CSV table of C-alpha atoms and ligand atoms in Angstrom, one decimal:
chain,number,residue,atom,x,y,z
A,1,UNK,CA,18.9,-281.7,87.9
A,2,UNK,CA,21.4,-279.9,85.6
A,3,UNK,CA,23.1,-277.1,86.7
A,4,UNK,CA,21.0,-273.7,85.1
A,5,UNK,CA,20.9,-270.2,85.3
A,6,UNK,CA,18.0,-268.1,86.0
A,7,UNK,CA,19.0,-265.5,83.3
A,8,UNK,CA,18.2,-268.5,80.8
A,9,UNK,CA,14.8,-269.1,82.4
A,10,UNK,CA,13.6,-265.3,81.9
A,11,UNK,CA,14.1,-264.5,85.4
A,12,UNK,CA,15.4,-261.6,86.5
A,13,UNK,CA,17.3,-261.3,90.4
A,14,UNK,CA,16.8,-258.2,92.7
A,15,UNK,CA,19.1,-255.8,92.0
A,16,UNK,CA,17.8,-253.3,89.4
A,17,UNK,CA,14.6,-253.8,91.1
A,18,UNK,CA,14.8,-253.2,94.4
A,19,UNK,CA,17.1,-249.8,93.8
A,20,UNK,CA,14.4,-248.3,91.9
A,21,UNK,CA,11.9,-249.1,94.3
A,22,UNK,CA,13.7,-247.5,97.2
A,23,UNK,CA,14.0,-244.4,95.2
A,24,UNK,CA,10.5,-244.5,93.6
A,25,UNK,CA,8.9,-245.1,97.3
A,26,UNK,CA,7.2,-248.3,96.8
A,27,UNK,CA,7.6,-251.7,97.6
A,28,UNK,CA,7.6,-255.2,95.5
A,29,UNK,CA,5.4,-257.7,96.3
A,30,UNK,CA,6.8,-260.8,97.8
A,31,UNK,CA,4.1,-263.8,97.3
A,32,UNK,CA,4.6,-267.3,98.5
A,33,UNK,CA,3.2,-269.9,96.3
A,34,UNK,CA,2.6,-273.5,96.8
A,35,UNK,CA,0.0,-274.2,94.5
A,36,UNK,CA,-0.1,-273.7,90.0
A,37,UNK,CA,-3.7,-271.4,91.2
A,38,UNK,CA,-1.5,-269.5,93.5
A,39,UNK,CA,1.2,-268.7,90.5
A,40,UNK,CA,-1.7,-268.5,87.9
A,41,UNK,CA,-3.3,-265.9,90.4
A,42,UNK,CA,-0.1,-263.9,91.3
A,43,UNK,CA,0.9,-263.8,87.5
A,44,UNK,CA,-2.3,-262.5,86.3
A,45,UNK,CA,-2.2,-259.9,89.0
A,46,UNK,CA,1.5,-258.8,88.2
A,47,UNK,CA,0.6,-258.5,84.6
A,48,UNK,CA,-2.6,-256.8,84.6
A,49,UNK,CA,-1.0,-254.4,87.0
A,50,UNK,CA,2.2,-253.8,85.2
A,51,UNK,CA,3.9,-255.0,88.7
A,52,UNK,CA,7.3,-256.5,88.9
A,53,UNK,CA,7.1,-259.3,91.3
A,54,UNK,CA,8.9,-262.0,93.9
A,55,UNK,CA,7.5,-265.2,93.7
A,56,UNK,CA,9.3,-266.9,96.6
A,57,UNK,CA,9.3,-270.3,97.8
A,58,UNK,CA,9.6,-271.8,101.4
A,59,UNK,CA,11.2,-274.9,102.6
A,60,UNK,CA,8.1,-276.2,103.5
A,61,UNK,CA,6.9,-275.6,99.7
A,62,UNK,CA,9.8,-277.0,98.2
A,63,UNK,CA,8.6,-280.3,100.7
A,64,UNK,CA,5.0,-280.1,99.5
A,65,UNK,CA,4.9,-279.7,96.3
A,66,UNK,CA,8.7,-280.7,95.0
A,67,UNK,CA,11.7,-278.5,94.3
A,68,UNK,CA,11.9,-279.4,90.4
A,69,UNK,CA,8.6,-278.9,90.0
A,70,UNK,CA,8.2,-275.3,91.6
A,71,UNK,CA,11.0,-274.5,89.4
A,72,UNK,CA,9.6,-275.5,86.6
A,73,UNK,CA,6.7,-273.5,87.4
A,74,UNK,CA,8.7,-270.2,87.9
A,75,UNK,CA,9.6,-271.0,84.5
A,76,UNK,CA,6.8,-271.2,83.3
A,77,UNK,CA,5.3,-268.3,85.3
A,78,UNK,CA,7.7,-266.0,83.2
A,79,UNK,CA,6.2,-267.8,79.9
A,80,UNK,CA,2.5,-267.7,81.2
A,81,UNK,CA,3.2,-264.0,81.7
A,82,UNK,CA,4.4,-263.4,77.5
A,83,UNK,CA,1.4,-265.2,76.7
A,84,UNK,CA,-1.0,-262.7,78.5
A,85,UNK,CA,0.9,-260.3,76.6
A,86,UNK,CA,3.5,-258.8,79.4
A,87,UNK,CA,6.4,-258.3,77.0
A,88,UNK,CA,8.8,-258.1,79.8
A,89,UNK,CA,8.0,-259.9,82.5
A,90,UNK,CA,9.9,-258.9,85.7
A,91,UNK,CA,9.6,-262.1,87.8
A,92,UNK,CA,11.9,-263.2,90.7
A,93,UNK,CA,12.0,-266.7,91.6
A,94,UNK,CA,13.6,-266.1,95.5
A,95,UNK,CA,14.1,-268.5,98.0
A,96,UNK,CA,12.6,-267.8,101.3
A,97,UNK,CA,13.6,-268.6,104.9
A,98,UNK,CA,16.9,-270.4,103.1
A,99,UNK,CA,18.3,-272.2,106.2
A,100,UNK,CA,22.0,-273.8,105.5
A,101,UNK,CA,24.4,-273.0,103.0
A,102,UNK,CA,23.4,-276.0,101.0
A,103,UNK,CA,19.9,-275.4,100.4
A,104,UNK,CA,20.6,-272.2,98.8
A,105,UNK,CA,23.6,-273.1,96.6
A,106,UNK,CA,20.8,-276.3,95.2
A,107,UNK,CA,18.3,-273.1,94.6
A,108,UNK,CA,21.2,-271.2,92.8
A,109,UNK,CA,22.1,-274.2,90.9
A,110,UNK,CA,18.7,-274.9,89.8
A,111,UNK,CA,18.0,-271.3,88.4
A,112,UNK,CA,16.6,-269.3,91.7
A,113,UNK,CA,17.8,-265.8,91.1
A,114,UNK,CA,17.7,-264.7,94.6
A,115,UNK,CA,17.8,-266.3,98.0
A,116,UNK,CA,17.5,-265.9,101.5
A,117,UNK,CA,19.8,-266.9,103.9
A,118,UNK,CA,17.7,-266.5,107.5
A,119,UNK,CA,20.5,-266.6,110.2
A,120,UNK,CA,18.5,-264.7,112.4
A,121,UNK,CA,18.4,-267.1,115.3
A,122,UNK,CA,22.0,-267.9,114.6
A,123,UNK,CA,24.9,-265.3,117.4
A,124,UNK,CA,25.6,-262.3,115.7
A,125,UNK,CA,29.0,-263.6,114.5
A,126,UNK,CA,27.6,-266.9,113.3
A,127,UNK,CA,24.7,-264.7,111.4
A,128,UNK,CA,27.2,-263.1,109.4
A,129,UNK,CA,30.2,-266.1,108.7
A,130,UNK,CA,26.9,-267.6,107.0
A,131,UNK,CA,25.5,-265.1,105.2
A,132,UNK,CA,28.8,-263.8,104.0
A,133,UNK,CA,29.4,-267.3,102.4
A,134,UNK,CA,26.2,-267.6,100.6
A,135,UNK,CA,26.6,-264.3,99.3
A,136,UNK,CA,30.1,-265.4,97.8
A,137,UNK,CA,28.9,-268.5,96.3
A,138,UNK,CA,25.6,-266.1,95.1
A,139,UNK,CA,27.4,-263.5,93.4
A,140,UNK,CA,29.4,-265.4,91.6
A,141,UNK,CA,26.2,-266.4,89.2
A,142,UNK,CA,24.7,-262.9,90.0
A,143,UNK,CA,21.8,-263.9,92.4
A,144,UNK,CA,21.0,-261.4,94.7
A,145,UNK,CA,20.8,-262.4,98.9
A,146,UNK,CA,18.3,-261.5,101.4
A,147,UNK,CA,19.7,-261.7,104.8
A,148,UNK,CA,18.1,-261.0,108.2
A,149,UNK,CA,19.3,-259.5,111.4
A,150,UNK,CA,16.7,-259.4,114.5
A,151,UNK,CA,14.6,-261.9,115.4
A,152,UNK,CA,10.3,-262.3,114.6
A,153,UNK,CA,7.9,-263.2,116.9
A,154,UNK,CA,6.6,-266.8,116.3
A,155,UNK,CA,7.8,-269.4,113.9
A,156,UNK,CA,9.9,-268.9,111.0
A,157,UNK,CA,10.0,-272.1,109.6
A,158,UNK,CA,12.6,-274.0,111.4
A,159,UNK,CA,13.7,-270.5,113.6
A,160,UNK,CA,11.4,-270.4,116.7
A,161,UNK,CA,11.2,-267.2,118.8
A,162,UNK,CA,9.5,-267.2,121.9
A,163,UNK,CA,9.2,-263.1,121.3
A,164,UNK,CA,10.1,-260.5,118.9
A,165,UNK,CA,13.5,-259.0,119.1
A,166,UNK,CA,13.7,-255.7,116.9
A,167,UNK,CA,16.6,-255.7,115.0
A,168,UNK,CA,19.5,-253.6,116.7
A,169,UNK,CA,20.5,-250.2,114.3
A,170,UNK,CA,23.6,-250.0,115.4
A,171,UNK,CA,24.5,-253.6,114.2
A,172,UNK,CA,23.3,-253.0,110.5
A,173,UNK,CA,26.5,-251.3,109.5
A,174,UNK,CA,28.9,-253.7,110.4
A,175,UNK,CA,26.5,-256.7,109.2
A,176,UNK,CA,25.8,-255.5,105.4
A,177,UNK,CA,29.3,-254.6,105.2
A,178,UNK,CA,30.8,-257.7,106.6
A,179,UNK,CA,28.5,-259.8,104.5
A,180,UNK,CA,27.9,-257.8,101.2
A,181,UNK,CA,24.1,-258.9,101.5
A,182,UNK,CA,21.9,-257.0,99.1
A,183,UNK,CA,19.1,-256.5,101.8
A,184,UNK,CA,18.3,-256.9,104.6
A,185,UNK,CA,15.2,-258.0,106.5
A,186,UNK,CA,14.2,-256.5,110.0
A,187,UNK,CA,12.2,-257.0,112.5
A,188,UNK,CA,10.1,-254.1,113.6
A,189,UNK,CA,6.9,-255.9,115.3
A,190,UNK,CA,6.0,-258.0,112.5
A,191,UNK,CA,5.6,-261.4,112.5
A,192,UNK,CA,4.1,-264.7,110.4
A,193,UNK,CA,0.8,-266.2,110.5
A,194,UNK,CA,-2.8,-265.4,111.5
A,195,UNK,CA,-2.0,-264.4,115.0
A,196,UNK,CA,0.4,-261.1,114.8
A,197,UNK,CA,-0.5,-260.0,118.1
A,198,UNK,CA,-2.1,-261.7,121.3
A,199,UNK,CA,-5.6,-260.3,122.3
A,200,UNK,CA,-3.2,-258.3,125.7
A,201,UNK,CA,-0.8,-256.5,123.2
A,202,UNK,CA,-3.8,-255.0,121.2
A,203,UNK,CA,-6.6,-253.0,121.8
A,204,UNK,CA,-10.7,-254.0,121.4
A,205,UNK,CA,-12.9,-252.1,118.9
A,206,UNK,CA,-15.9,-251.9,121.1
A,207,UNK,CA,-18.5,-251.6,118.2
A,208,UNK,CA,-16.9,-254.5,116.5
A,209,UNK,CA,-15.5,-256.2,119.2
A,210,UNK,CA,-12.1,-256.5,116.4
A,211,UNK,CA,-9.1,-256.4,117.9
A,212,UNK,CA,-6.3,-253.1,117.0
A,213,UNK,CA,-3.0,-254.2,116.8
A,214,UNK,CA,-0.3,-252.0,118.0
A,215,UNK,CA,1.7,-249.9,115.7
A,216,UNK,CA,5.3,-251.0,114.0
A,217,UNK,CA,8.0,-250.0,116.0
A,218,UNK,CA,9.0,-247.0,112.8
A,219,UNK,CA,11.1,-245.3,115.1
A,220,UNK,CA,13.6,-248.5,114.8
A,221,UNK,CA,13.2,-248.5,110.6
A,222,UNK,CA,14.3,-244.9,110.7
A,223,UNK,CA,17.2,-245.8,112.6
A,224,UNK,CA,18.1,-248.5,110.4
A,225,UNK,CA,17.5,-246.1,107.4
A,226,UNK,CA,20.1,-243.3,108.7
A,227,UNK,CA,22.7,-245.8,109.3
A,228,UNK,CA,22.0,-247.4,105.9
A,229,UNK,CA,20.5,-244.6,103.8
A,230,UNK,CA,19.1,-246.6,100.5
A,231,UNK,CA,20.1,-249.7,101.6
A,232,UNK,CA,16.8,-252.2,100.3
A,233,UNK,CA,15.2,-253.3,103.8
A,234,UNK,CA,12.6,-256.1,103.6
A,235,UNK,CA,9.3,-257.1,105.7
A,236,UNK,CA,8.4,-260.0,106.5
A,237,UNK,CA,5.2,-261.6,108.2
A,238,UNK,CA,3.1,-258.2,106.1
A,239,UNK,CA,0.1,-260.5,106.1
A,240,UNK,CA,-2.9,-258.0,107.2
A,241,UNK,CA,-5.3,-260.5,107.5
A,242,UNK,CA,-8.2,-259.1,106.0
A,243,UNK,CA,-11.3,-259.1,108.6
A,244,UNK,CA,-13.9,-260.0,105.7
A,245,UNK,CA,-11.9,-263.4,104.7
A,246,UNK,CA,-11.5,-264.3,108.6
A,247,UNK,CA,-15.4,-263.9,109.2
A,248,UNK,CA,-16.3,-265.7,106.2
A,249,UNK,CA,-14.2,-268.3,107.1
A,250,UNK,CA,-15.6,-268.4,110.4
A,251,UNK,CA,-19.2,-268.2,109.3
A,252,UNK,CA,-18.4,-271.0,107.5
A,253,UNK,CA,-17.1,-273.5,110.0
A,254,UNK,CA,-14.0,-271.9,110.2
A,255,UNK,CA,-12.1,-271.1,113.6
A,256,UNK,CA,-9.9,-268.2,113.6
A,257,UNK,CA,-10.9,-266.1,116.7
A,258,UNK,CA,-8.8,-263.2,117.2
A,259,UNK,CA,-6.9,-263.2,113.9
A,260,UNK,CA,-5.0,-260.3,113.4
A,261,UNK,CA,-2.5,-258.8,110.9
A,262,UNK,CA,-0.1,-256.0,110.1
A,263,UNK,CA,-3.3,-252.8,109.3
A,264,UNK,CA,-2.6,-252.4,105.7
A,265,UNK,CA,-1.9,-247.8,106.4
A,266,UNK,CA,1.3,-249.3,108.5
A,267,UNK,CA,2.5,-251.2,105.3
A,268,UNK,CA,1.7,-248.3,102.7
A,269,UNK,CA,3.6,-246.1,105.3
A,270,UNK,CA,6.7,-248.8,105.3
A,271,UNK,CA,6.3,-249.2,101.3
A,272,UNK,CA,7.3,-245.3,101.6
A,273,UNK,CA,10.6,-246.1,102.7
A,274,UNK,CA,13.2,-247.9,102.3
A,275,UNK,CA,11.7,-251.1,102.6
A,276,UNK,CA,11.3,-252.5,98.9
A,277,UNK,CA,9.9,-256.1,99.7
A,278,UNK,CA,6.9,-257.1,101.2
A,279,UNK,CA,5.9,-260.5,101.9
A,280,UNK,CA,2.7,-261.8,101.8
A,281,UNK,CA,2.1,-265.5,102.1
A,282,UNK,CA,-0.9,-265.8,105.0
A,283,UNK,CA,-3.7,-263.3,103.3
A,284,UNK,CA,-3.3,-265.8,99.9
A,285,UNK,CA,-4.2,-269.0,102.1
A,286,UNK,CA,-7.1,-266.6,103.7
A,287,UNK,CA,-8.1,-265.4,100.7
A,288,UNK,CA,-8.3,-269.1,99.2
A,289,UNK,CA,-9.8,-271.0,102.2
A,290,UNK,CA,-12.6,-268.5,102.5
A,291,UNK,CA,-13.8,-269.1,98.8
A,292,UNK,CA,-13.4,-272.9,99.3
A,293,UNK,CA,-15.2,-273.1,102.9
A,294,UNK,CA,-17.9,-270.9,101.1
A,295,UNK,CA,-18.0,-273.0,97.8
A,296,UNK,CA,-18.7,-276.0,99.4
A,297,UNK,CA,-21.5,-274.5,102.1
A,298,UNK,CA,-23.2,-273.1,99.0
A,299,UNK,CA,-22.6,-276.3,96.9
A,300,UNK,CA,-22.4,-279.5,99.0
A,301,UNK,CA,-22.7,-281.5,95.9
A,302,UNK,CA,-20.0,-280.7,94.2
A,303,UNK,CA,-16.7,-282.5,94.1
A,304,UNK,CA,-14.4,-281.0,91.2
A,305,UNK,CA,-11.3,-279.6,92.2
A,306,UNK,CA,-12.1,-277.1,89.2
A,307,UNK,CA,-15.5,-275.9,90.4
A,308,UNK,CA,-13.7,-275.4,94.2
A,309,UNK,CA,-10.4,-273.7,93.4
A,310,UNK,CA,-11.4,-271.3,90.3
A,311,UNK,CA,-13.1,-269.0,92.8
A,312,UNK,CA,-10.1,-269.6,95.0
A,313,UNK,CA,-8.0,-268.5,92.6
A,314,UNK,CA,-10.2,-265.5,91.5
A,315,UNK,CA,-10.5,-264.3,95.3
A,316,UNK,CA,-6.6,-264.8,95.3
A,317,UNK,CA,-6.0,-262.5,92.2
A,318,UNK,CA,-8.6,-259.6,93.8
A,319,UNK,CA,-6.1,-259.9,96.7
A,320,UNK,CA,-2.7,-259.6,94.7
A,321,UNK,CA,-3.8,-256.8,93.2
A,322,UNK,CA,-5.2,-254.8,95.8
A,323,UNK,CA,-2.1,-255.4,97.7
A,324,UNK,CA,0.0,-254.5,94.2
A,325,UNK,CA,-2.4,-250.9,93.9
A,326,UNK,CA,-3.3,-250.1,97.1
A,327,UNK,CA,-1.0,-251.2,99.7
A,328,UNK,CA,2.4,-251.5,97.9
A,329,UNK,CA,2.2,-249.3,94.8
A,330,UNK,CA,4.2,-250.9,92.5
A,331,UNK,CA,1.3,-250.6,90.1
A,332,UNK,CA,2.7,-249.5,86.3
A,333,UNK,CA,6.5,-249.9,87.3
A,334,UNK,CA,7.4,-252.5,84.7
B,1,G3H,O1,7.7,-267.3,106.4
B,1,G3H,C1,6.9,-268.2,106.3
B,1,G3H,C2,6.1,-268.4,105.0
B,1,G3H,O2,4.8,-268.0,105.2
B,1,G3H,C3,6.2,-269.8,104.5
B,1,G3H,O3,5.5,-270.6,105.3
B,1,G3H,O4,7.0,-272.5,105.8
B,1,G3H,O5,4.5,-272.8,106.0
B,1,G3H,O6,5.6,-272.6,103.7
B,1,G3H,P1,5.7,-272.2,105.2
B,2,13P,P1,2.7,-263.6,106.5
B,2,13P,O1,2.6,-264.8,107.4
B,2,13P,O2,2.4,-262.4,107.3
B,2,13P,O3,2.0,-263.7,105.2
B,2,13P,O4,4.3,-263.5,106.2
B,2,13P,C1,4.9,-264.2,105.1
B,2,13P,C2,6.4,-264.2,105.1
B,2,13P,O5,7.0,-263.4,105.8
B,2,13P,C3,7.0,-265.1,104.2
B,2,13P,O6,8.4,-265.1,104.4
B,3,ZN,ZN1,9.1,-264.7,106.4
C-alpha cells in the first residue's frame, strides 16, 4: 500500500485532544471495531453526541477483517461523519496493543494517526528502548504514542499475565521522559474481557445474587498524577459489562456466569482525572451478541444478515452513547 498520511485522510492524532480533556475533566472514548456496523454505530454516536472519538484497532482485527480494509474504513468513518452533517469530525484512527516496532511503523505508513506500543510485559529497560524508538519514528509524521507501564490481569493480546501488576509511581517519571511517549496507560485493577474479577476477589449481592467487584486501586492513579501532573493517562480493559446484556444473553442460550466489569461510578470518577482515554471493546461485542442471540429466539426463520445485525447495531449505538454522556462526558466537546 502507498505510503499516506492520516492528516490527508481527515484524521486527526491525540494531541490537541487529549490536553483538553485532562483539563476539561473528561475522558475520550476509545472503541474497538472489527466490523462496518461497529464503525457505523460508533460514528453515529460520536456525531449525534458532538464527541471526539478513538476508533482503535487490534492486531487480532487487523487479522480478521484486513489491515487495508480497516483503513479504508477509518477513512471513510471521517467521510460518513460529514455526510451526517458533523462539519468537523474529530476521529482517531489508533492502533491498539501495537506489539513490535514494525507493526506500528506499517500503521504510521498506512495513515494511523496514533499507536500503541504495549511493552508492558517487556523488563523495564526493554519497555522503554522500544517505546522510545516508535516514538522517534512516530513523531517524525506527527502521530501521537500510547505506551504502557504495569502489567493487566489476563490476556492482552499476545501479553499474558497471570495477575495484575499496578503500575509503579515512582517509575513514571523516568519512563515518559526517557521515551517522550504522549501517554501512558496504567494498570490500576483493570483488566480485558468479560471476567474482570474472579467470584473470591468480589463480593455477592445477596438479593441479586450479582457479583461487586472491588474498587480500582485510585490511590495508585493519584500517585501517578503527582509525579506527572497533566500528563494524559489511559484505561484500558473499561468494559463494565452491563448486567442487562449478560442476562439476556444468558436467557437466551448464552453462558456467561459471573461476568463482571469495571462499575461504570469507578470510570466517571477516573474520567475526572487525568485519565483522558477510555477503552471500551467488550460491552460492544455484549451489546451486539445480546440483540443477535435475541433476534434469532424471537425470529427462527429469518436468515438475513440485515434483519440480524440492524438491531445489533442499534443496541451498539444506545451503548456508545451512554458511555459518551454518562460515563465519559465528552458529550458537546467537538
Ligand atoms: O485489548 C484487547 C481488545 O479488546 C482487542 O481484543 O485482540 O480480541 O481484538 P482482540
Ligand atoms: P475491555 O475488554 O474491558 O472492553 O477492554 C478493551 C481494551 O482495553 C482494548 O484495548
Ligand atoms: Zn487494552
Amino acid at each position: 500500500m502507498k505510503k499516506v498520511s492520516y492528516k490527508e485522510l481527515g484524521l486527526v492524532n491525540t494531541r490537541k485532544m487529549f490536553a483538553k480533556a485532562v483539563k476539561g475533566g473528561y475522558a475520550i472514548p476509545a472503541f474497538n471495531f472489527n466490523t462496518m456496523e461497529q464503525m457505523q454505530a460508533i460514528v453515529q454516536a460520536a456525531v449525534e453526541t458532538k464527541s471526539p472519538v478513538i476508533m482503535q484497532v487490534s492486531k487480532g482485527a487487523r487479522k480478521y477483517a484486513n489491515p487495508t480494509i480497516l483503513r479504508y474504513m477509518a477513512q471513510g468513518a471521517v467521510e460518513y461523519a460529514k455526510e451526517l452533517g458533523c462539519k468537523k469530525p474529530q476521529i482517531v484512527l489508533h492502533l491498539d496493543h501495537g506489539d513490535s516496532f514494525e507493526t506500528c511503523k506499517s500503521c504510521i505508513d498506512m495513515g494511523f494517526s496514533s499507536v500503541m506500543i504495549d511493552g508492558s510485559s517487556l523488563p523495564f529497560k526493554d519497555n522503554i528502548k522500544l517505546t522510545k524508538k516508535v516514538v522517534a519514528y512516530a513523531h517524525k509524521f506527527d502521530v501521537t504514542v500510547e505506551a504502557e507501564l504495569g502489567v493487566l490481569a489476563g490476556v492482552e493480546d499476545e501479553v499474558a499475565a497471570e495477575e495484575s501488576h499496578y503500575t509503579k509511581p515512582e517509575e513514571v517519571i523516568e519512563f515518559a521522559t526517557k521515551t517522550g511517549c504522549d501517554s501512558l496507560a496504567i494498570s490500576i485493577g483493570t483488566s480485558h474481557g468479560a471476567y474482570k474479577f474472579k467470584p473470591e476477589q468480589c463480593t455477592r449481592d445477596k438479593k441479586t445474587g450479582k457479583l461487586i467487584p472491588p474498587p480500582l486501586a485510585f490511590d495508585v492513579l493519584k500517585a501517578i498524577e503527582k509525579k506527572l501532573p497533566g500528563f494524559p493517562i489511559v484505561l484500558h480493559g473499561s468494559s463494565s459489562v452491563p448486567q442487562d446484556e449478560v442476562d439476556t444473553i444468558n436467557k437466551f442460550g448464552g453462558k456467561l456466569p459471573d461476568a463482571v466489569g469495571i462499575p461504570e461510578e469507578q470510570l466517571r470518577k477516573a474520567a475526572k482525572s487525568a485519565v483522558c482515554k477510555i477503552n471500551i471493546d467488550s460491552d460492544s461485542r455484549l451489546a451486539m451478541t445480546a440483540a443477535v442471540r435475541k433476534y434469532f429466539a424471537e425470529n427462527p426463520g429469518h436468515f438475513d444478515p440485515r434483519q440480524y445485525l440492524g438491531p445489533a447495531r442499534e443496541s451498539m449505538k444506545k451503548m456508545y452513547i451512554h458511555k459518551i454522556v454518562k460515563v465519559l462526558g465528552s458529550n458537546n466537546k467537538l
